[in-house]
Amino acid sequence: MIGKARSWLYVPAHRPELLAKAMAGPADAVVYDLEDAIAAPDKAAARANAVTAAAQTWPKPLWIRINSPQTPWGESDVADLAGRGVAGIRVPKCDDPDAVARIADRLAAPLHLLVESALGVENAFGLAACHPLVASVSLGEADLLADLRVRDNTALEWARQRVVTANRAAGLPSPPHAVWTDVADLHGLVTDSATARDRGFFGRSVVHPKQIEPVNAVFTPSHTEVDDARQLLNSLHGKDSAAWLDEQGRFVDPAVVARSRWVLDLAEQFETEGTTS
């Protein structure tokens, strides 16, 4: 699912009536949140809702974001969700590969690790490669900004590229991008998402339904991309060399071919072709 889902909608787990609505909406995946959206008095009820939801069948992937395993809430989340068969678990505040490997063994589910500290960024590759159940490593940018004591989001560019590289070096898909917190600024959301897409991310987390369609559009291959990919693959017929120039004068080698196949796979998955270039 990671590397294919465009939008990951957070739903607070103390509001179970919102889960069915989210599943019926346009998000590609839903993340039932036990962490940031849940106040301390509601943690136990939210966890119980997540356990109930994990036992149900849903029309799209249900991931659950637990609390930091370093907290009593997170320890209870791991204990209650272990072996429940959910599509995946998001684990916040990750910085220790050995600790993540132990959690993976207990949960027995794909893990999406959230890096939210300077130490986590430094250990990004170790986290990505620490266990076969690690499916992705992404940034939790609000906490990371605080830990780094910076105020300018552009200071995170190096960390963003670090996690993109860590994922790919570990053989994992392109990671989802972090939440865009200014829900009213859809133009900023689109601009930031397009930049992230062009720098190696695929998909992003969203916190409001009105963010879903713009994000989906950005991460859906455009008509131009799809046409170019199809033309390039059609030019393969009869070629017996490792590299060549196509009819448009573009250099074509196996890496270019692989990207074109990926574009067409995405276009087929999403059925309709977007218009964002």
GROMACS .gro file of N, CA and C in nm, residues 47 55 69 73 83 88 91-92 100 138 159 233 244:
model
   39
   47ARG      N    1  -0.843   0.325   2.225
   47ARG     CA    2  -0.776   0.197   2.202
   47ARG      C    3  -0.878   0.085   2.183
   55ALA      N    4  -1.092  -0.578   1.392
   55ALA     CA    5  -1.159  -0.707   1.370
   55ALA      C    6  -1.260  -0.702   1.256
   69PRO      N    7   0.564   0.403   2.191
   69PRO     CA    8   0.582   0.284   2.275
   69PRO      C    9   0.661   0.312   2.402
   73TRP      N   10   0.074   0.451   2.756
   73TRP     CA   11  -0.034   0.439   2.656
   73TRP      C   12   0.015   0.356   2.538
   83GLY      N   13  -0.091  -0.882   1.684
   83GLY     CA   14  -0.151  -0.995   1.614
   83GLY      C   15  -0.295  -0.976   1.571
   88GLY      N   16  -0.174  -0.218   0.889
   88GLY     CA   17  -0.045  -0.169   0.933
   88GLY      C   18  -0.058  -0.080   1.055
   91VAL      N   19   0.397   0.401   1.393
   91VAL     CA   20   0.465   0.409   1.522
   91VAL      C   21   0.536   0.544   1.531
   92PRO      N   22   0.494   0.631   1.623
   92PRO     CA   23   0.557   0.763   1.634
   92PRO      C   24   0.684   0.759   1.719
  100VAL      N   25   1.257  -0.068   1.768
  100VAL     CA   26   1.156  -0.089   1.663
  100VAL      C   27   1.148  -0.236   1.625
  138SER      N   28   0.888   0.789   0.766
  138SER     CA   29   0.851   0.926   0.728
  138SER      C   30   0.884   1.020   0.843
  159ALA      N   31   1.649   1.684   0.601
  159ALA     CA   32   1.591   1.568   0.669
  159ALA      C   33   1.494   1.495   0.577
  233LEU      N   34   0.752   0.316  -2.382
  233LEU     CA   35   0.748   0.170  -2.376
  233LEU      C   36   0.717   0.110  -2.513
  244TRP      N   37   1.938   0.376  -2.596
  244TRP     CA   38   1.920   0.433  -2.730
  244TRP      C   39   1.851   0.568  -2.718
   0.00000   0.00000   0.00000
